[in-house]
Tab-separated table of C-alpha atoms and ligand atoms in Angstrom:
chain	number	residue	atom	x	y	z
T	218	UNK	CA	1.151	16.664	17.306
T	219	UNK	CA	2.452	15.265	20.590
T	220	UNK	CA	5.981	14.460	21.737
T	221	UNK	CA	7.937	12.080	19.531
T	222	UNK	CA	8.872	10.269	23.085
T	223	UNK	CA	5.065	10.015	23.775
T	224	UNK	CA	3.506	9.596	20.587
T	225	UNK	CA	1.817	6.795	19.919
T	226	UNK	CA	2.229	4.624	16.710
T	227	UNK	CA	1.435	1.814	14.491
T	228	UNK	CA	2.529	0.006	12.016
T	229	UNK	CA	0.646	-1.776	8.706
T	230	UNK	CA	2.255	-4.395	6.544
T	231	UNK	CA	0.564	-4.604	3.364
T	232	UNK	CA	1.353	-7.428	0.754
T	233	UNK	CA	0.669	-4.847	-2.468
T	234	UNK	CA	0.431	-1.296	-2.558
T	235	UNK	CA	-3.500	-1.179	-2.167
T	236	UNK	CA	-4.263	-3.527	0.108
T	237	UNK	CA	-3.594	-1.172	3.279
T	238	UNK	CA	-6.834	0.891	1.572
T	239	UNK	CA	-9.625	-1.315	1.349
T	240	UNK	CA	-8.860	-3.880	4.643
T	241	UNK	CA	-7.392	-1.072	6.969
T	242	UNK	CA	-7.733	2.474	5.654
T	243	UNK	CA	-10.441	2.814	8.191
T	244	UNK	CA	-8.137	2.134	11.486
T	245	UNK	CA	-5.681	4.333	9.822
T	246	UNK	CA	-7.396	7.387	9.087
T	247	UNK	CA	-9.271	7.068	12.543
T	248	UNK	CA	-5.956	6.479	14.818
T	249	UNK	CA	-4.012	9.399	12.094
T	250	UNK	CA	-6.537	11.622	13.607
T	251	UNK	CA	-5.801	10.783	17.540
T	252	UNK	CA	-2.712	11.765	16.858
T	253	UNK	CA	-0.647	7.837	16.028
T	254	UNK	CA	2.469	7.743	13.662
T	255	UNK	CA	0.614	5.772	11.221
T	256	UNK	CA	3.323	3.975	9.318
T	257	UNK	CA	3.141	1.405	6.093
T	258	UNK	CA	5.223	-0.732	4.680
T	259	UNK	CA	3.861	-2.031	1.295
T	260	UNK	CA	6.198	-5.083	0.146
T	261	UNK	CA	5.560	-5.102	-3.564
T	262	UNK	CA	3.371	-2.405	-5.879
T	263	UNK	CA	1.016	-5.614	-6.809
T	264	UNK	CA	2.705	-5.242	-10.127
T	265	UNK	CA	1.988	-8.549	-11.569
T	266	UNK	CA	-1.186	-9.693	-9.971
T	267	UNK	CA	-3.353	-6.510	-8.727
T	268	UNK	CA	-2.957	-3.941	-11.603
T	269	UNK	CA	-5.250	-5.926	-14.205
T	270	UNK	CA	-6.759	-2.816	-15.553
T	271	UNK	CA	-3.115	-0.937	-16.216
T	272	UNK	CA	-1.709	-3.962	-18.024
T	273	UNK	CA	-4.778	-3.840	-19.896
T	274	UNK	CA	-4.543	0.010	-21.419
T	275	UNK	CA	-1.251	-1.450	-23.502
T	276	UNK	CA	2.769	-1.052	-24.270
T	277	UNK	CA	3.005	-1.191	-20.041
T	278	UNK	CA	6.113	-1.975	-18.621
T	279	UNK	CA	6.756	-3.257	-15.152
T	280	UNK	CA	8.436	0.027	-14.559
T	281	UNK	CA	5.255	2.084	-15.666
T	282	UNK	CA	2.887	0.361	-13.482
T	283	UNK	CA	4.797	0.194	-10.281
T	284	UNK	CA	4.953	3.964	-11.427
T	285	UNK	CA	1.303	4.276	-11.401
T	286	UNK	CA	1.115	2.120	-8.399
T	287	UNK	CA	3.171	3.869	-6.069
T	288	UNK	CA	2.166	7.290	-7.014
T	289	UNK	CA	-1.890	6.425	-6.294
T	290	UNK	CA	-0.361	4.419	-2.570
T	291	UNK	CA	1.661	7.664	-1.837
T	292	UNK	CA	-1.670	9.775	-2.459
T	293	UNK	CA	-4.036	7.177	-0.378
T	294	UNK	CA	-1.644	6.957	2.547
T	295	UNK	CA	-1.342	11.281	2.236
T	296	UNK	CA	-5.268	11.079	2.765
T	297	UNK	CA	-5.398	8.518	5.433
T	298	UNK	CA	-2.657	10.358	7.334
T	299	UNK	CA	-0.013	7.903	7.428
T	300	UNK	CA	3.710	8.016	6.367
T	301	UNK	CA	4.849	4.436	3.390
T	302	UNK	CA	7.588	3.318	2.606
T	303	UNK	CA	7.912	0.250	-0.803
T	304	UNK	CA	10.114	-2.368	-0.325
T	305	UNK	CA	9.755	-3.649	-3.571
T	306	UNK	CA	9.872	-6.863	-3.464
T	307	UNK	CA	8.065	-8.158	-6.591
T	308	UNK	CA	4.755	-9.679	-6.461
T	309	UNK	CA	3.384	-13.387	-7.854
T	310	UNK	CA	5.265	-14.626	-6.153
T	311	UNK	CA	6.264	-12.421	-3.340
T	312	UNK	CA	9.216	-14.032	-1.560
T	313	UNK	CA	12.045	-12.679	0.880
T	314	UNK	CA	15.319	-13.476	2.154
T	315	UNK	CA	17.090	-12.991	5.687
T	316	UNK	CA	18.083	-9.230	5.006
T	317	UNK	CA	14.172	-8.338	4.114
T	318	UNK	CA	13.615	-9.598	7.394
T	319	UNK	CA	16.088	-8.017	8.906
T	320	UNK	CA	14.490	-4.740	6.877
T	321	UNK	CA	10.962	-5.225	8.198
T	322	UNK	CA	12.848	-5.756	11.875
T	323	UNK	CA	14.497	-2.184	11.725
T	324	UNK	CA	11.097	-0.783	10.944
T	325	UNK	CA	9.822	-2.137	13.691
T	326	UNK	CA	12.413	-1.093	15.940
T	327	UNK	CA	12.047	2.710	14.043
T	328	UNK	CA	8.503	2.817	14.900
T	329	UNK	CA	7.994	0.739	18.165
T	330	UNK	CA	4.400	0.165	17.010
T	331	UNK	CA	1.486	-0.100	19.805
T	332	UNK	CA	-0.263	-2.191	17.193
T	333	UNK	CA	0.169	-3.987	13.608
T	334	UNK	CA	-1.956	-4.601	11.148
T	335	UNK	CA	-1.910	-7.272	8.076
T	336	UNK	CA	-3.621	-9.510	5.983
T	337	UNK	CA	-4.861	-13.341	7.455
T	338	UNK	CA	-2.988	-16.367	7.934
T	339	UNK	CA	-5.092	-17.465	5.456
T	340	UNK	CA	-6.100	-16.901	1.563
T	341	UNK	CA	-6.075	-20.044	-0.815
T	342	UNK	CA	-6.981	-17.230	-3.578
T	343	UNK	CA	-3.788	-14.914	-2.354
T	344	UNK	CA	0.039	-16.548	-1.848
T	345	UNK	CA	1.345	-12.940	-1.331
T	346	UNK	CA	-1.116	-11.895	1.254
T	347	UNK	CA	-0.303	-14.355	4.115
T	348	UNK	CA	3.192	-14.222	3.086
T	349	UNK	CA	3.195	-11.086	3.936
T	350	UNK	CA	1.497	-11.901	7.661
T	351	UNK	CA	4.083	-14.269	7.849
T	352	UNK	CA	6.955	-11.899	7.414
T	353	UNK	CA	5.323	-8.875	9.629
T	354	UNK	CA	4.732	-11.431	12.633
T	355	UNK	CA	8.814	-13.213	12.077
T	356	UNK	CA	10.042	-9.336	12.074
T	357	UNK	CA	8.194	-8.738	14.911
T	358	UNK	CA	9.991	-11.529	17.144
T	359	UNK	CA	12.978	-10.644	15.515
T	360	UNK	CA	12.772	-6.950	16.519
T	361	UNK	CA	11.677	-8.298	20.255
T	362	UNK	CA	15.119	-10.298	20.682
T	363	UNK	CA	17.942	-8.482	22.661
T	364	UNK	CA	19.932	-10.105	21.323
T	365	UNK	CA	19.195	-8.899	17.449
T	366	UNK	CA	21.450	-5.408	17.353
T	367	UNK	CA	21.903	-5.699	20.648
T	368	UNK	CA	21.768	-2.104	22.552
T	369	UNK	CA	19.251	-0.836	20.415
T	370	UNK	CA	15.204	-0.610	22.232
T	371	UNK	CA	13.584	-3.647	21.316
T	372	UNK	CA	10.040	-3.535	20.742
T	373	UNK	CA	7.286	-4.653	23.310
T	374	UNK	CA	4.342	-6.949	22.565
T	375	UNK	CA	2.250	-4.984	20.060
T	376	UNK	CA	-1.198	-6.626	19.301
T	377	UNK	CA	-1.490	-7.882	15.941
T	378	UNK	CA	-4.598	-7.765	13.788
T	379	UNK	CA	-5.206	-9.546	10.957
T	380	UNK	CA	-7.677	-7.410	8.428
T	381	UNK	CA	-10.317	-8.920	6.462
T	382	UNK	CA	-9.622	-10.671	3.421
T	383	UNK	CA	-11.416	-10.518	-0.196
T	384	UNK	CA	-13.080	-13.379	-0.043
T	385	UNK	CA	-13.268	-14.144	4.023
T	386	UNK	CA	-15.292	-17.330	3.739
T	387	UNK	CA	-12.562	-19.201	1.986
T	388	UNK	CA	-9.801	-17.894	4.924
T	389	UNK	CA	-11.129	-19.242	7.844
T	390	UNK	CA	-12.185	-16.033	8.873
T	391	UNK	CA	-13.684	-14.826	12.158
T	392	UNK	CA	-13.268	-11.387	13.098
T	393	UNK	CA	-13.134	-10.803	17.198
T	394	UNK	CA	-12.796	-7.140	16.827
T	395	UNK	CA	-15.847	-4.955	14.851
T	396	UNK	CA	-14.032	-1.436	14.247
T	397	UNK	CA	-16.598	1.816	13.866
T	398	UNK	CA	-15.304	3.777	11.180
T	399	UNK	CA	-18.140	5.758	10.446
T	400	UNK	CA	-16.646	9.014	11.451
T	401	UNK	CA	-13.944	8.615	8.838
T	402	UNK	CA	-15.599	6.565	6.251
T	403	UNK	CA	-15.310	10.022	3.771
T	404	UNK	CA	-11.491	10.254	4.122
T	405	UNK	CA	-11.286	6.011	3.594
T	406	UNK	CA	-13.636	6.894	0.196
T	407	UNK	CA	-11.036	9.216	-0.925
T	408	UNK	CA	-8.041	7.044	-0.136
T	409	UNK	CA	-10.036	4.287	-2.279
T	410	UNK	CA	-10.732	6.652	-5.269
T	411	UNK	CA	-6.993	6.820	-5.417
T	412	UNK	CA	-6.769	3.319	-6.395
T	413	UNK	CA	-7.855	4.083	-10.295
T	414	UNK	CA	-6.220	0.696	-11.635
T	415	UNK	CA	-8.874	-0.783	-9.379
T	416	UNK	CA	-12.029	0.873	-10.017
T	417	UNK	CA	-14.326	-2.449	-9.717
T	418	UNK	CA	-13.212	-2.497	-6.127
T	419	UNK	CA	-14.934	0.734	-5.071
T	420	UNK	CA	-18.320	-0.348	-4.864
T	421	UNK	CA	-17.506	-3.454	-3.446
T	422	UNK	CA	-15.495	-1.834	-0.370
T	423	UNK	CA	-18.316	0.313	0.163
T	424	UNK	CA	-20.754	-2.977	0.296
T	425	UNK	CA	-18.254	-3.961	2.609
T	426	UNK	CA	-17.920	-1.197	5.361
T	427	UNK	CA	-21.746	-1.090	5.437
T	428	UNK	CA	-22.307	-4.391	6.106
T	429	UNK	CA	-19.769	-4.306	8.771
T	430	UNK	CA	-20.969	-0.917	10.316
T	431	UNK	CA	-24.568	-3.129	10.565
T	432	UNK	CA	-22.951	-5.791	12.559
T	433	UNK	CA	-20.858	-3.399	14.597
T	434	UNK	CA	-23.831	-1.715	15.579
T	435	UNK	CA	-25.776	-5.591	16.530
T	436	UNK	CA	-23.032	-6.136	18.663
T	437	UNK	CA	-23.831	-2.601	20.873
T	438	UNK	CA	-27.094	-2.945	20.810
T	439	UNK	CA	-29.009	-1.257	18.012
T	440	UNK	CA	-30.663	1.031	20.423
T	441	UNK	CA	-26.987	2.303	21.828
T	442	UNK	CA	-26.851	6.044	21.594
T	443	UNK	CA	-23.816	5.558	18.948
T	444	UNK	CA	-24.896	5.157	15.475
T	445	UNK	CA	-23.060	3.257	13.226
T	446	UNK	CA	-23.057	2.973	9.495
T	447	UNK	CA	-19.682	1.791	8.619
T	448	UNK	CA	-17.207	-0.728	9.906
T	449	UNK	CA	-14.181	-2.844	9.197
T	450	UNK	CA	-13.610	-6.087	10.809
T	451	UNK	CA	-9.878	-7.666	12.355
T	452	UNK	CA	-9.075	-10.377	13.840
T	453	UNK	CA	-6.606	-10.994	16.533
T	454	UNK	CA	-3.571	-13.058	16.648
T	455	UNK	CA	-2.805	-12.881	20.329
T	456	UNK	CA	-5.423	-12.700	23.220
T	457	UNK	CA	-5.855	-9.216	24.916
T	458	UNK	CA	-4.457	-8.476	28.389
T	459	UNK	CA	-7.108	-6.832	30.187
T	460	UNK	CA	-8.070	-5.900	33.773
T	461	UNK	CA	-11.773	-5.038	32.585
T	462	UNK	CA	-14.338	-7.301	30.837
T	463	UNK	CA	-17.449	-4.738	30.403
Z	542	ZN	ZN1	-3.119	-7.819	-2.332
């Protein structure tokens, strides 16, 4: 592990407590590895609206399956070697006030990301999910102003990437950044097998990462020395500063 001064970080804001898994638990596992402070910050458990098959087994309470929920987050984030944290904010609807914000700002400020991950701007399927974008991008001014807790180290510029969404055509989505995976696609399979209440979504995450290791690989060339089977897909908010185009 290197110096906390040096270390490198980033931070994820996920709408429910799974979400981080199946869009992002790719990046994380593979920047965990180089060393990053991988850091989460799930705003709700998904209670209401992403724990079908929990609600489903009977005489649930809210209680029991944020329960459920956190415990299998806490295990997938373990895995992926990142650190979470639940604000709890309730789900369908997920909504927040000025001090949330203010929250989400001190994280930032904590952790001094290099980069941030969350959902798209858009999902007409999804309130919560670019809610949630909405709130990680206002913290992130908010945590950039001197003049917010003045004295403290405001954070820099960090890039923010949008992961992809269930249903992507619906969004508006078009991913600018193709991210290989493939050397920890068995860690981001574990991390998903974590998610029981969401069993259905295995197979289709799996359909996913393929599909997107396919295209990563089109876009180096398919005779490029690398091989790669699995990918995940982001898309960028701000335009990259760069002294290199190759
Ligand atoms: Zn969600």
């Amino acid at each position: 592990m290197s110096d906390k001064t040096t270390q490198k970080s980033a931070l994820v804001v996920s709408a429910h407590s799974a979400d981080f898994v199946w869009r992002a638990g790719g990046a994380i596992a593979l920047h965990g590895e180089r060393g990053y402070q991988m850091h989460i910050v799930c705003l709700s458990f998904g209670e209401r609206g992403e724990s079908a098959k929990l609600w489903r087994k009977g005489e649930m309470t809210e209680e029991k399956v944020k329960a459920v929920r956190r415990e299998e987050a806490t295990a997938a984030a373990e895995i992926l070697g990142a650190t979470i944290e639940f604000f709890d904010l309730g789900d369908y609807p997920l909504r927040c006030d000025k001090e949330t914000l203010f929250r989400l700002a001190d994280v930032y400020r904590r952790v001094q990301p290099h980069f941030v991950l969350t959902h798209s701007l858009q999902d007409p399927y999804n309130y919560d999910h670019p809610q949630a974008t909405h709130l990680a991008q206002e913290a992130r001014i908010i945590a950039q102003a001197e003049g917010y807790r003045p004295g403290e180290k405001i954070v820099g510029a960090p890039p923010v990437y949008c992961f992809e969404p269930h249903q992507p055509e619906q969004c508006n989505w078009k991913p600018d950044v193709l991210l290989d995976i493939t050397a920890v696609w068995q860690k981001k399979y574990r991390a998903i097998q974590c998610m029981q209440g969401q069993e259905h979504l295995w197979e289709y995450y799996t359909r996913v990462a393929l599909q997107r290791g396919v295209q990563a690989q089109r876009n180096i060339g398919i005779t490029a020395d690398k091989k790669i089977t699995h990918g995940e897909d982001y898309q960028s908010i701000f335009p990259r500063v760069t002294e290199d185009l190759s």
